Tab-separated table of C-alpha atoms and ligand atoms in Angstrom:
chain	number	residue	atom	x	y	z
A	9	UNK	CA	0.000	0.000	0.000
A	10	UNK	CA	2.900	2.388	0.164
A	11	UNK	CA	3.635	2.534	-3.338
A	12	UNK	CA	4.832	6.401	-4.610
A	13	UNK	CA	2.032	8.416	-6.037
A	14	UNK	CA	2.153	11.879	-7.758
A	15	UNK	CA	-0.054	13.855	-4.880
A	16	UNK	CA	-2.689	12.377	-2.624
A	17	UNK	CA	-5.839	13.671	-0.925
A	18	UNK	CA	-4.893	13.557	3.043
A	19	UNK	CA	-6.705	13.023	6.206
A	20	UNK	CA	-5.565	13.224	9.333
A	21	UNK	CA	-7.050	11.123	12.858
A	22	UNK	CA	-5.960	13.018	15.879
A	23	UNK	CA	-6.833	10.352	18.561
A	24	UNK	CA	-7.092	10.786	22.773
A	25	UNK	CA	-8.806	10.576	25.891
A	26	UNK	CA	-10.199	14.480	25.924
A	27	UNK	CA	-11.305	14.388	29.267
A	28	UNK	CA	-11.998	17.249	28.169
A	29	UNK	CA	-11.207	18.964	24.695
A	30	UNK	CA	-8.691	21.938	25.240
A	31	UNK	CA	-7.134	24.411	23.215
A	32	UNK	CA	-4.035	22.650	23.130
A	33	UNK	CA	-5.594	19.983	21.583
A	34	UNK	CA	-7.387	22.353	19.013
A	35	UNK	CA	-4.751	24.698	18.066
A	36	UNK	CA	-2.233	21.903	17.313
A	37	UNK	CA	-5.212	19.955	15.029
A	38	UNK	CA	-5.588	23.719	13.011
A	39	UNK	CA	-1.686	24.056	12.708
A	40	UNK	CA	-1.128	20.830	11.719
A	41	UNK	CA	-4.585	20.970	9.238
A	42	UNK	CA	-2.579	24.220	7.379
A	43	UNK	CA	0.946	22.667	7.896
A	44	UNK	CA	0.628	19.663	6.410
A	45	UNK	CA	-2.777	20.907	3.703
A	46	UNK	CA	-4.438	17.762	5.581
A	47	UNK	CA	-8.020	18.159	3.657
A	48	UNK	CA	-9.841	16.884	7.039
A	49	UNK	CA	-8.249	16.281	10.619
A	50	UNK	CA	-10.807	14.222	12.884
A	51	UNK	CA	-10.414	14.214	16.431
A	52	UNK	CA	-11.102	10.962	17.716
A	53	UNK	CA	-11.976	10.764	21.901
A	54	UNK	CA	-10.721	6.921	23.062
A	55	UNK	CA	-14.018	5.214	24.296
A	56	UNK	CA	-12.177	2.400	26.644
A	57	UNK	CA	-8.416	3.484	26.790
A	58	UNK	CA	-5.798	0.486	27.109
A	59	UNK	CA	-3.108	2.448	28.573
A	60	UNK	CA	-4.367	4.812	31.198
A	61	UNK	CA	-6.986	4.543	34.005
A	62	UNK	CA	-10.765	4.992	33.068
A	63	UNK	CA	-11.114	8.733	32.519
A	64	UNK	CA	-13.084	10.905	34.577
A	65	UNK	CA	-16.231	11.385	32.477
A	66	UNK	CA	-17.516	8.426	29.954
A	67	UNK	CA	-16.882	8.825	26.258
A	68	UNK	CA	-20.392	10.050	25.261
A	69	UNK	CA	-20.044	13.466	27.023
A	70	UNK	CA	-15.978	13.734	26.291
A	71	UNK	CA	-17.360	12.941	22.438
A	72	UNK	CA	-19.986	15.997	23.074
A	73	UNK	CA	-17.804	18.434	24.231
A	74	UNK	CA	-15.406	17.314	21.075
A	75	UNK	CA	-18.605	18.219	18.671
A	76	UNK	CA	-19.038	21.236	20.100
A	77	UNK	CA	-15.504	22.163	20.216
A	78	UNK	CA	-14.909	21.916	16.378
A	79	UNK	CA	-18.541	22.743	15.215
A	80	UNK	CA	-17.592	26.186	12.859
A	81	UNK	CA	-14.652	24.748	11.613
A	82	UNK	CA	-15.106	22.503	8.590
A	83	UNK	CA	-11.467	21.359	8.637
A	84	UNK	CA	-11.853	19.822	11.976
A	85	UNK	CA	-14.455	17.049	12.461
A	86	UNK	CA	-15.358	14.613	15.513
A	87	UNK	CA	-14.667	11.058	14.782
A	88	UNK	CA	-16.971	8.635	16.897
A	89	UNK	CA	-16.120	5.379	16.118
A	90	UNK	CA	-14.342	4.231	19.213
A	91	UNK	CA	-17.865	4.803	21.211
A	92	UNK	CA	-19.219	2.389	18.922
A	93	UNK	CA	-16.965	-0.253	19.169
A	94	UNK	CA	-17.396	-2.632	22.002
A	95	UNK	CA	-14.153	-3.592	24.227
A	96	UNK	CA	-10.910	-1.870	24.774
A	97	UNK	CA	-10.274	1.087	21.951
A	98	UNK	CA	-7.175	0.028	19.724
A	99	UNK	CA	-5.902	2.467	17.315
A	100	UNK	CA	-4.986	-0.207	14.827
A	101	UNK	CA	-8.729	-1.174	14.500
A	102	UNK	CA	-9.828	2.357	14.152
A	103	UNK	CA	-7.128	2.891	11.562
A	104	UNK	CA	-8.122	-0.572	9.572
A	105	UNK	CA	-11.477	1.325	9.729
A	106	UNK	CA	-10.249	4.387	8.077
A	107	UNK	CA	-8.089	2.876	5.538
A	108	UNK	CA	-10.987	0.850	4.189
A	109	UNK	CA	-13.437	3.657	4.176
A	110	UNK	CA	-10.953	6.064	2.799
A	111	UNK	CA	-9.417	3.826	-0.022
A	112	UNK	CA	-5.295	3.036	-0.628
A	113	UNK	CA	-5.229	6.188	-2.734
A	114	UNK	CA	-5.243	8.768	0.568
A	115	UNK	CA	-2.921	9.643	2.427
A	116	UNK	CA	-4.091	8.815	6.105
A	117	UNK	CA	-1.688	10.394	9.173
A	118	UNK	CA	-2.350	9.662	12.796
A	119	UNK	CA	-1.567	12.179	14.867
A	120	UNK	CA	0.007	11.684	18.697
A	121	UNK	CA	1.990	13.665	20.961
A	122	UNK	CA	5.191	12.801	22.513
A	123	UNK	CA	3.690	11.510	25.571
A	124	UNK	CA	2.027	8.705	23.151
A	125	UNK	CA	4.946	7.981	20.898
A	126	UNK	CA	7.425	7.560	24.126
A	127	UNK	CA	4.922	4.534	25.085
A	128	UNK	CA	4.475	2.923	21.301
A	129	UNK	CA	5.712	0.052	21.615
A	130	UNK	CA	3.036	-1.021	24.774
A	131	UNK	CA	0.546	-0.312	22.050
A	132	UNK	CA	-1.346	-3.370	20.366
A	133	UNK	CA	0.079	-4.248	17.222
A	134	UNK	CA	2.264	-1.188	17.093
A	135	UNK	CA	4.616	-2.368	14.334
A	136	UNK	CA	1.665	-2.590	12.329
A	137	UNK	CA	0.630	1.375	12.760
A	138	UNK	CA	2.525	2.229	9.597
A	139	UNK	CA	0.865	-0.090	7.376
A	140	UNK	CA	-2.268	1.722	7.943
A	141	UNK	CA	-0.947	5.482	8.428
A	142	UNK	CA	1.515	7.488	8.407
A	143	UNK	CA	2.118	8.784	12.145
A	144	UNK	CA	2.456	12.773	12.549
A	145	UNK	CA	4.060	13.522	16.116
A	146	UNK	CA	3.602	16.743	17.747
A	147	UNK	CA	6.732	17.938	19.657
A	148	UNK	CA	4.902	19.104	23.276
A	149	UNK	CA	5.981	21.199	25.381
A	150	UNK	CA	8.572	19.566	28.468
A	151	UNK	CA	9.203	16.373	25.860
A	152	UNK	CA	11.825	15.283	24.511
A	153	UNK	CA	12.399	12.016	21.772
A	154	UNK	CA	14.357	9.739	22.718
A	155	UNK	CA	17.841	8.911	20.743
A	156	UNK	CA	18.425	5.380	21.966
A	157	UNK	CA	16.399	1.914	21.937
A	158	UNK	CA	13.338	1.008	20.096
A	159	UNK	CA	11.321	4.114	19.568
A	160	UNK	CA	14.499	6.099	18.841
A	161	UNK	CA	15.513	2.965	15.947
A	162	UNK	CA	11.613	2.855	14.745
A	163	UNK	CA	11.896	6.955	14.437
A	164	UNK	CA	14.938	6.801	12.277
A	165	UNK	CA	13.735	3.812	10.112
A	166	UNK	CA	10.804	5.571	8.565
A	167	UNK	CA	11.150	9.681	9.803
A	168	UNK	CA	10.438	11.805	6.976
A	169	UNK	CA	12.089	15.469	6.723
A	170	UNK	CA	9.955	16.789	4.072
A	171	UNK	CA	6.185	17.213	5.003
A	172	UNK	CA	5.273	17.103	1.535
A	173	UNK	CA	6.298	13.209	1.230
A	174	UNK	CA	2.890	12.741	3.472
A	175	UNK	CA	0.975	13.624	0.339
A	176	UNK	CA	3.428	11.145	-1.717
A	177	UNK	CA	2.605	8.029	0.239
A	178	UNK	CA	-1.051	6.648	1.876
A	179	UNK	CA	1.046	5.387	4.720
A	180	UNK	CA	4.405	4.117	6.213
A	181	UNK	CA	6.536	7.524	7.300
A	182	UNK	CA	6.898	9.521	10.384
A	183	UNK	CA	6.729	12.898	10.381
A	184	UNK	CA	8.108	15.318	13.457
A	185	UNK	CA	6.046	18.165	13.635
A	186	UNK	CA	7.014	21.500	16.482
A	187	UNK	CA	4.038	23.241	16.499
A	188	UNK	CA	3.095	26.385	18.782
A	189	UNK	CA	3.539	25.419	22.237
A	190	UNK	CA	0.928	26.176	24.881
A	191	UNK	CA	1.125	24.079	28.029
A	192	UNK	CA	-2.219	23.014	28.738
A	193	UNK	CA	-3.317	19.335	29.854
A	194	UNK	CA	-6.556	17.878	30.982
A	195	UNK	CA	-5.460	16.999	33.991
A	196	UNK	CA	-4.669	20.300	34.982
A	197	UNK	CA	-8.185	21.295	33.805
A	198	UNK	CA	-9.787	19.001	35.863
A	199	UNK	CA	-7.432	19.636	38.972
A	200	UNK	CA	-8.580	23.455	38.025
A	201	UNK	CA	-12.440	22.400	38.491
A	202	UNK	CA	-12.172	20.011	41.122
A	203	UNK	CA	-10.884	23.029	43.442
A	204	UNK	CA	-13.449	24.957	42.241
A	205	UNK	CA	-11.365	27.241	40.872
A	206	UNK	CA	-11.952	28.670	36.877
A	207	UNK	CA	-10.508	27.068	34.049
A	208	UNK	CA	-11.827	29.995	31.164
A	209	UNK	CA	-9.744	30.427	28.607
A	210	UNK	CA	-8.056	27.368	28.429
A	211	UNK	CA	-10.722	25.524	26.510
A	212	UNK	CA	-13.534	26.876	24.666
A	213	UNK	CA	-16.397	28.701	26.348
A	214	UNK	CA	-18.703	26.371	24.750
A	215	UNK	CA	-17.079	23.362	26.342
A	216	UNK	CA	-17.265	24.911	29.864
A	217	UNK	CA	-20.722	26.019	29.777
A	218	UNK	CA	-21.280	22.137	28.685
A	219	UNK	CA	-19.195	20.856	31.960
A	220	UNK	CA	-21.108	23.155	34.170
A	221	UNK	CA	-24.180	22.136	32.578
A	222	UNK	CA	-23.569	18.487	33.354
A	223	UNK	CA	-21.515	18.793	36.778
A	224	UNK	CA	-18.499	17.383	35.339
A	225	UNK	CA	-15.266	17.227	36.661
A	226	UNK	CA	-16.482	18.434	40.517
B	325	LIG	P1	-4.323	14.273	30.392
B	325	LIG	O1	-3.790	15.473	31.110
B	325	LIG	O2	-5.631	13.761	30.937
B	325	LIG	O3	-3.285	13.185	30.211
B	325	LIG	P2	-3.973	15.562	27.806
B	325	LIG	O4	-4.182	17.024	28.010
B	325	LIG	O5	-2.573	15.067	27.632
B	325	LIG	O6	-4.738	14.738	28.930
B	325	LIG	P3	-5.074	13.711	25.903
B	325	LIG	O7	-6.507	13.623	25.556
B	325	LIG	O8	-4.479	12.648	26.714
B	325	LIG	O9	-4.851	15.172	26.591
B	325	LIG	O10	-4.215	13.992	24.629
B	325	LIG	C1	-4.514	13.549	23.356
B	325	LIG	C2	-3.306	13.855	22.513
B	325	LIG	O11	-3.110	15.272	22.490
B	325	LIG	C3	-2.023	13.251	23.059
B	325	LIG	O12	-1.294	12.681	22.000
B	325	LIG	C4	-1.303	14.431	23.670
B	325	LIG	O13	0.102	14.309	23.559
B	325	LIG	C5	-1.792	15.599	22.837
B	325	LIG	N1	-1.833	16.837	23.602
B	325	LIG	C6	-2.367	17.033	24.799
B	325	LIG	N2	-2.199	18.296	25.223
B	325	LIG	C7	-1.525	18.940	24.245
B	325	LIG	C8	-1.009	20.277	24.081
B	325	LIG	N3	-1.155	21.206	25.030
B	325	LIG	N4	-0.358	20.560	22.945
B	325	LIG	C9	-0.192	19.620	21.987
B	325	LIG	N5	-0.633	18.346	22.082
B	325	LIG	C10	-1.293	17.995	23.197
């Protein structure tokens, strides 16, 4: 499936717990959207994550206050499927998902922070990620790659210095991407509320008013 083509249509599947949806999460997905002239970027909230404890709220609301976070903005859409999908949510499924709704001739990138790509190799059926998508890493704030042992090897294997190769291939190359930095994290968010203290401006009005609505994170 990785065969060279002259210039592909690309998607992008930003994937993670967004317990809740912050403007971290959102300014990366519109930098990365013009960076890398992705035609659609999807966020996609985990439903069941393997790797971390349950999170706070259950996917249904953290997929509501994703809806209402990128309603407005065409380039950035909600992706559900993990809700619908019984069991533990593995990205390989969702991206065998993609690939087959979306065809071999698209370029597909999944999109992960450092945080994620430091812990690859726990994921299920990691090795197969890049048969499916090409994997876009966003350089975070306070994270550094590493340069020795598996993820460092699997980084320099397939790492691709020219953005515009993503639009080359459907899948199979890493990209490093540093994008605007703007330390904000969920848990902080939800430290914020649980204090009782205000969280505005880190996340869209929209997706506070929903939180308050629903007695969230209290
Ligand atoms: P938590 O604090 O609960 O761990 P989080 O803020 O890291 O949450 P996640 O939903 O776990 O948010 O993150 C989804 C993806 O977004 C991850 O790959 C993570 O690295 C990335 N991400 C989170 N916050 C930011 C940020 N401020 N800037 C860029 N990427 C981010």
């Amino acid at each position: 499936m990785s065969q060279l083509h002259g210039s592909l249509p690309a998607v992008g599947v930003f994937g993670g717990t967004f317990d809740p949806i912050h403007y971290g999460h959102l300014r990366s997905a519109l930098e990365l959207v013009e960076r890398l002239q992705l035609r659609q970027l999807r966020l996609m909230p985990c439903a069941v994550p393997p790797h971390r404890d349950a999170p706070s709220c259950d996917a249904g609301h953290r997929a509501a206050m994703v809806e209402l976070a990128v309603a407005g903005e065409p380039r950035l859409a909600c992706d559900s499927r993990e809700l619908a999908r019984a069991g533990t949510s593995y990205t390989i499924d969702s991206l065998t998902e993609l690939r087959s709704e979306l065809g071999e001739d698209c370029s597909l990138s999944l999109v992960m922070g450092c945080d994620a790509v430091l812990e690859i190799t726990t994921w299920h059926r990691w090795q197969e990620l890049l048969d499916r998508a090409h994997v876009v890493v966003i350089a975070r704030p306070g994270w550094q790659l590493p340069d020795s042992g598996p993820v460092a090897q699997w980084l320099r294997e397939h790492r691709l210095l020219d953005s515009r190769e993503l639009h080359r291939r459907a899948c199979g190359s890493i990209l490093v991407e540093e994008l605007r930095p703007l330390a904000i994290s969920s848990t902080e968010i939800r430290e914020l509320l649980a204090a009782g203290r205000s969280a505005r401006y880190l996340l869209p009005q929209v997706v506070l008013e929903y939180i308050q609505a629903h007695n969230l994170y209290q």
